[in-house]
Amino acid sequence: MIKNITFIVPLLILSCNSSHAFVTSLHSSQGRSLGLFATPSSDAISTLDASQKMSVSSIISAIPELAHKPDLSWNDGAAQIANFPATLAAYDAPGKGNVAWMCDLCVSSTVSSLTIFNGPLTTVPHLLSRCCVLNNGNDLSFDLDLRPRAYGAYEMVDAAGNYPGPETLGRQAFEYSGARKDFQSNFYTDEFESFVQNTLASLQGATMNTGMDGLSETEQLTRGPLAVSVTMPLTVGNVAAVAAARERAASYWLGWALDVDAHGHRPGAPVNTQYVYDTKFKLNAYGALLNTYNTILGPNDGATLAAAESGPLDEGYVGGGS
């Protein structure tokens, strides 16, 4: 059970499938109303989409260079996935905005997803924030990951949390260890680790989807060491906890993205190296997403949604000021 709820959940805006909404009131343990909330059904995605759009609005307000890309977006009623209406708003921010791709996606009754790929000017993590309704509306899968921007051999971690050393990888072990230490000191701080742990603790009946060994190669190469990937019963409390966690993660990302002095690359070779890594990463991320959506939606709708959400795979340098 979720007790002593202290986060604030936005008033429900039924932006997906609102004609079928049936809502109830949720209160915290202190008796304060947390606003209208969708019952555990198809309307959970509407709740999550409303929360997601608040995060997107905050990001757009804070990064004025973000520009809507109508040719890569789906307006209301323009697309259907698995016979449900789908909306997709795509953005990028060349130059100092440094956002190569931002995708705000909602498939009514099925998927709510926010994806952000950064440009090569900073080391700020990419953001993956996705929820999918599964098992005829009984379960909710939740994936949340702020993804490293340099290769740290994260997929090689063993069950005890240890990584291969120079006896296995030679001199590269020091390079990978350095990348992990830099990422942890800048982003995966004690505060952020506590946020991840508290998020997992707030989810009622959640089970881990799979360990690193059970992932495809592309998923192993893109997943961060503190990624959340769980499935849980679709309850009002779980939807509230997931919405709060997604908002907090987007807020973390935005704070880092705005702190260019702390997380910016020096001009020249570091930017070029980041661009090369990001281009390969984005291809691998597409492969991982394709596998996920094919499993949930089937090969036709899965391929359509994965391609649309991933954006152009040849535009890794958007955000680089070129």
Coordinates of C-alpha atoms in Angstrom, one line a residue:
M1 CA 0.0 0.0 0.0
I2 CA 1.1 3.6 -0.6
K3 CA 1.0 5.5 2.6
N4 CA 1.6 9.1 3.6
I5 CA 1.5 10.4 0.1
T6 CA 3.2 13.8 -0.1
F7 CA 3.6 14.4 -3.8
I8 CA 1.1 16.5 -5.8
V9 CA -0.6 15.0 -8.7
P10 CA -2.1 17.4 -11.3
L11 CA -5.8 17.7 -12.0
L12 CA -6.8 15.1 -14.5
I13 CA -7.0 16.4 -18.1
L14 CA -8.5 13.7 -20.3
S15 CA -6.4 14.4 -23.4
C16 CA -6.6 10.8 -24.6
N17 CA -9.8 8.8 -24.9
S18 CA -11.6 11.3 -22.7
S19 CA -15.1 10.2 -24.0
H20 CA -14.8 7.0 -22.0
A21 CA -13.5 8.5 -18.8
F22 CA -14.9 7.5 -15.4
V23 CA -13.1 9.2 -12.6
T24 CA -13.0 9.1 -8.9
S25 CA -11.4 11.2 -6.2
L26 CA -8.1 10.3 -4.5
H27 CA -7.1 11.6 -1.1
S28 CA -3.8 11.5 0.7
S29 CA -3.5 10.0 4.1
Q30 CA -3.8 13.5 5.5
G31 CA -7.2 13.9 3.9
R32 CA -6.1 16.4 1.2
S33 CA -7.6 15.8 -2.2
L34 CA -5.1 14.9 -4.9
G35 CA -7.7 15.7 -7.6
L36 CA -9.7 13.6 -10.0
F37 CA -8.1 10.3 -10.9
A38 CA -8.9 7.7 -13.5
T39 CA -10.1 4.4 -12.3
P40 CA -7.9 1.4 -13.1
S41 CA -8.9 0.9 -16.7
S42 CA -8.1 2.5 -20.1
D43 CA -8.3 5.9 -18.5
A44 CA -5.0 5.4 -16.6
I45 CA -3.2 6.4 -19.8
S46 CA -5.2 9.6 -19.9
T47 CA -4.1 10.4 -16.4
L48 CA -0.4 9.7 -17.2
D49 CA -0.7 11.7 -20.4
A50 CA -2.0 14.7 -18.6
S51 CA 0.9 14.5 -16.1
Q52 CA 3.4 14.0 -19.0
K53 CA 2.1 17.1 -20.8
M54 CA 2.6 19.2 -17.8
S55 CA 6.3 18.1 -17.8
V56 CA 6.6 18.8 -21.5
S57 CA 5.1 22.2 -21.0
S58 CA 7.6 23.0 -18.3
I59 CA 10.5 21.9 -20.6
I60 CA 9.2 24.0 -23.5
S61 CA 8.9 27.1 -21.3
A62 CA 12.4 26.6 -19.9
I63 CA 14.1 25.9 -23.3
P64 CA 12.7 28.5 -25.7
E65 CA 14.8 27.1 -28.6
L66 CA 12.6 24.0 -28.7
A67 CA 10.7 24.0 -32.0
H68 CA 7.7 21.9 -32.9
K69 CA 8.3 19.6 -35.9
P70 CA 4.8 19.2 -37.5
D71 CA 6.0 17.0 -40.3
L72 CA 7.1 14.4 -37.8
S73 CA 4.1 14.8 -35.4
W74 CA 0.7 13.1 -35.3
N75 CA -2.2 15.4 -34.7
D76 CA -5.4 14.3 -33.0
G77 CA -7.1 11.7 -35.1
A78 CA -4.3 11.5 -37.7
A79 CA -3.0 8.1 -36.6
Q80 CA -4.2 4.9 -35.0
I81 CA -2.1 2.2 -33.2
A82 CA -3.8 -1.1 -32.3
N83 CA -7.1 0.5 -33.3
F84 CA -6.7 3.3 -30.7
P85 CA -6.1 7.0 -31.6
A86 CA -2.5 8.1 -31.2
T87 CA -1.0 11.6 -30.8
L88 CA 2.7 12.5 -31.1
A89 CA 4.3 15.9 -30.7
A90 CA 7.9 16.1 -31.8
Y91 CA 10.4 18.8 -31.0
D92 CA 14.1 19.7 -31.4
A93 CA 16.3 22.6 -30.3
P94 CA 19.4 23.3 -32.4
G95 CA 22.2 25.3 -31.0
K96 CA 22.4 26.0 -27.3
G97 CA 19.0 24.4 -26.6
N98 CA 20.9 21.1 -27.4
V99 CA 17.9 18.8 -27.8
A100 CA 18.3 16.4 -30.7
W101 CA 14.8 14.9 -30.3
M102 CA 11.9 15.2 -27.9
C103 CA 8.8 13.0 -28.4
D104 CA 5.6 13.4 -26.4
L105 CA 3.5 10.3 -27.3
C106 CA 0.1 9.0 -26.3
V107 CA -1.7 6.0 -27.6
S108 CA -5.1 6.0 -26.0
S109 CA -5.7 3.2 -23.5
T110 CA -2.3 1.8 -24.3
V111 CA 0.9 3.9 -24.1
S112 CA 2.2 7.1 -22.6
S113 CA 5.8 7.9 -23.4
L114 CA 8.2 10.7 -23.2
T115 CA 11.6 10.4 -25.0
I116 CA 14.4 12.9 -25.0
F117 CA 17.7 12.6 -26.9
N118 CA 20.2 15.3 -26.1
G119 CA 22.5 17.0 -28.6
P120 CA 26.3 16.5 -28.4
L121 CA 27.1 19.7 -26.6
T122 CA 26.6 18.3 -23.1
T123 CA 26.8 15.0 -21.1
V124 CA 23.3 15.3 -19.8
P125 CA 21.5 11.8 -19.8
H126 CA 18.9 10.9 -22.4
L127 CA 15.5 10.4 -20.9
L128 CA 13.2 7.4 -21.4
S129 CA 9.8 7.6 -19.5
R130 CA 7.2 5.0 -20.7
C131 CA 4.1 3.3 -19.4
C132 CA 2.1 0.6 -21.2
V133 CA -1.2 -1.0 -20.3
L134 CA -0.9 -4.8 -20.5
N135 CA -3.0 -8.0 -20.0
N136 CA -6.4 -6.6 -21.0
G137 CA -6.1 -3.6 -18.8
N138 CA -5.1 -5.4 -15.6
D139 CA -1.4 -4.4 -15.5
L140 CA 0.8 -1.4 -16.1
S141 CA 4.4 -1.7 -17.2
F142 CA 6.7 1.2 -16.3
D143 CA 10.1 2.0 -17.7
L144 CA 12.1 5.0 -16.5
D145 CA 15.8 5.5 -17.4
L146 CA 18.2 8.5 -17.4
R147 CA 20.7 7.0 -19.8
P148 CA 24.5 7.5 -19.7
R149 CA 26.2 9.4 -22.6
A150 CA 29.4 7.4 -22.6
Y151 CA 30.1 3.7 -22.8
G152 CA 30.7 2.3 -19.3
A153 CA 30.3 -1.4 -20.0
Y154 CA 27.1 -1.4 -17.8
E155 CA 25.9 -4.6 -19.5
M156 CA 28.9 -6.5 -18.1
V157 CA 27.9 -6.0 -14.4
D158 CA 27.6 -9.2 -12.4
A159 CA 25.0 -10.2 -9.9
A160 CA 27.1 -8.7 -7.1
G161 CA 27.3 -5.3 -8.9
N162 CA 30.9 -5.7 -9.9
Y163 CA 32.4 -4.9 -13.3
P164 CA 35.3 -6.6 -15.2
G165 CA 38.7 -5.3 -14.4
P166 CA 41.9 -5.0 -16.4
E167 CA 42.6 -8.7 -16.1
T168 CA 39.5 -9.2 -18.4
L169 CA 39.3 -6.0 -20.4
G170 CA 42.9 -4.7 -20.3
R171 CA 43.4 -0.9 -20.4
Q172 CA 39.9 -0.3 -21.5
A173 CA 38.7 -1.3 -18.0
F174 CA 40.1 2.0 -16.7
E175 CA 38.3 3.9 -19.5
Y176 CA 35.0 2.3 -18.7
S177 CA 35.4 2.7 -15.0
G178 CA 36.2 6.4 -15.5
A179 CA 33.1 6.9 -17.6
R180 CA 31.0 5.2 -14.8
K181 CA 32.6 7.4 -12.1
D182 CA 32.0 10.6 -14.1
F183 CA 28.4 9.7 -14.7
Q184 CA 27.7 8.8 -11.1
S185 CA 29.4 12.0 -9.7
N186 CA 27.4 14.2 -12.0
F187 CA 24.0 12.5 -12.2
Y188 CA 23.6 9.3 -10.3
T189 CA 24.1 10.9 -7.0
D190 CA 23.0 9.6 -3.6
E191 CA 19.9 11.8 -4.0
F192 CA 19.0 10.4 -7.3
E193 CA 19.6 6.8 -6.1
S194 CA 17.2 7.5 -3.2
F195 CA 14.6 8.8 -5.7
V196 CA 14.8 5.5 -7.6
Q197 CA 14.7 3.4 -4.5
N198 CA 11.7 5.4 -3.1
T199 CA 9.9 5.1 -6.5
L200 CA 10.3 1.3 -6.5
A201 CA 9.1 1.1 -2.8
S202 CA 6.0 3.2 -3.7
L203 CA 4.7 0.7 -6.3
Q204 CA 2.3 -1.8 -5.0
G205 CA 2.8 -5.4 -6.2
A206 CA 5.5 -4.4 -8.7
T207 CA 7.8 -7.1 -10.2
M208 CA 11.0 -6.5 -12.1
N209 CA 10.5 -7.2 -15.8
T210 CA 13.9 -8.8 -16.5
G211 CA 17.5 -8.6 -15.4
M212 CA 20.4 -7.6 -17.7
D213 CA 21.0 -11.2 -18.8
G214 CA 17.4 -11.4 -20.2
L215 CA 17.7 -8.3 -22.4
S216 CA 18.4 -8.2 -26.1
E217 CA 21.8 -6.8 -27.1
T218 CA 20.4 -3.4 -28.0
E219 CA 18.6 -3.2 -24.7
Q220 CA 21.8 -4.1 -22.8
L221 CA 23.8 -1.4 -24.6
T222 CA 21.3 1.3 -23.9
R223 CA 20.0 0.6 -20.4
G224 CA 21.4 2.7 -17.5
P225 CA 22.5 1.1 -14.2
L226 CA 19.6 2.6 -12.3
A227 CA 16.9 1.9 -14.9
V228 CA 13.4 1.2 -13.5
S229 CA 11.6 -1.6 -15.5
V230 CA 8.7 -3.1 -13.7
T231 CA 5.1 -4.4 -14.2
M232 CA 2.4 -3.9 -11.5
P233 CA -1.3 -4.1 -11.1
L234 CA -3.2 -1.2 -12.6
T235 CA -4.5 0.5 -9.5
V236 CA -5.2 4.1 -8.7
G237 CA -2.4 4.2 -6.2
N238 CA 0.1 2.8 -8.7
V239 CA -0.9 5.3 -11.4
A240 CA -0.4 8.1 -8.9
A241 CA 3.0 6.9 -7.9
V242 CA 4.1 6.4 -11.5
A243 CA 2.9 9.9 -12.5
A244 CA 4.8 11.5 -9.6
A245 CA 8.0 9.6 -10.5
R246 CA 7.8 10.5 -14.1
E247 CA 7.4 14.2 -13.3
R248 CA 10.3 14.1 -10.9
A249 CA 12.5 12.4 -13.5
A250 CA 11.6 15.0 -16.1
S251 CA 12.4 17.7 -13.5
Y252 CA 15.9 16.1 -12.9
W253 CA 16.5 16.1 -16.6
L254 CA 15.5 19.7 -17.1
G255 CA 17.7 20.9 -14.2
W256 CA 20.7 19.2 -15.6
A257 CA 20.0 20.4 -19.2
L258 CA 19.9 24.0 -18.0
D259 CA 23.1 23.7 -16.1
V260 CA 25.4 24.0 -19.2
D261 CA 28.4 25.2 -17.2
A262 CA 28.4 22.0 -15.1
H263 CA 27.6 19.6 -17.9
G264 CA 28.8 21.1 -21.1
H265 CA 31.5 19.7 -23.3
R266 CA 34.6 21.7 -24.3
P267 CA 34.4 22.7 -28.0
G268 CA 36.1 20.5 -30.5
A269 CA 37.0 16.8 -30.1
P270 CA 34.8 16.1 -27.1
V271 CA 31.7 17.3 -29.0
N272 CA 32.7 15.2 -32.1
T273 CA 33.3 12.1 -29.9
Q274 CA 29.9 12.6 -28.2
Y275 CA 28.2 12.9 -31.6
V276 CA 29.6 9.6 -32.8
Y277 CA 28.6 7.8 -29.6
D278 CA 25.1 9.4 -29.7
T279 CA 24.5 8.4 -33.3
K280 CA 25.2 4.7 -32.5
F281 CA 23.3 4.9 -29.3
K282 CA 20.2 6.2 -31.0
L283 CA 20.3 3.3 -33.5
N284 CA 20.5 0.9 -30.6
A285 CA 17.8 2.6 -28.7
Y286 CA 15.5 2.3 -31.8
G287 CA 16.3 -1.5 -31.9
A288 CA 15.4 -1.9 -28.2
L289 CA 12.2 0.1 -28.6
L290 CA 11.2 -1.9 -31.7
N291 CA 11.6 -5.1 -29.7
T292 CA 9.4 -3.7 -26.9
Y293 CA 6.6 -2.5 -29.1
N294 CA 6.6 -5.6 -31.3
T295 CA 6.1 -7.6 -28.2
I296 CA 3.2 -5.5 -27.0
L297 CA 1.5 -4.4 -30.2
G298 CA 2.6 -6.9 -32.8
P299 CA 5.1 -6.4 -35.7
N300 CA 3.0 -3.9 -37.8
D301 CA 1.9 -1.5 -35.2
G302 CA 5.1 -2.0 -33.2
A303 CA 7.3 -1.0 -36.1
T304 CA 5.1 2.0 -36.9
L305 CA 5.2 3.3 -33.3
A306 CA 8.9 2.6 -32.7
A307 CA 9.9 4.5 -35.9
A308 CA 7.7 7.5 -35.1
E309 CA 8.8 7.7 -31.5
S310 CA 12.5 7.3 -32.3
G311 CA 12.5 10.1 -34.8
P312 CA 15.0 10.5 -37.7
L313 CA 18.0 8.3 -37.1
D314 CA 20.3 10.5 -39.2
E315 CA 19.8 13.6 -37.2
G316 CA 22.0 12.9 -34.2
Y317 CA 23.8 16.3 -34.6
V318 CA 20.6 18.4 -34.2
G319 CA 21.3 20.4 -31.1
G320 CA 25.0 20.8 -32.0
G321 CA 24.7 24.3 -33.5
S322 CA 25.9 23.2 -36.9

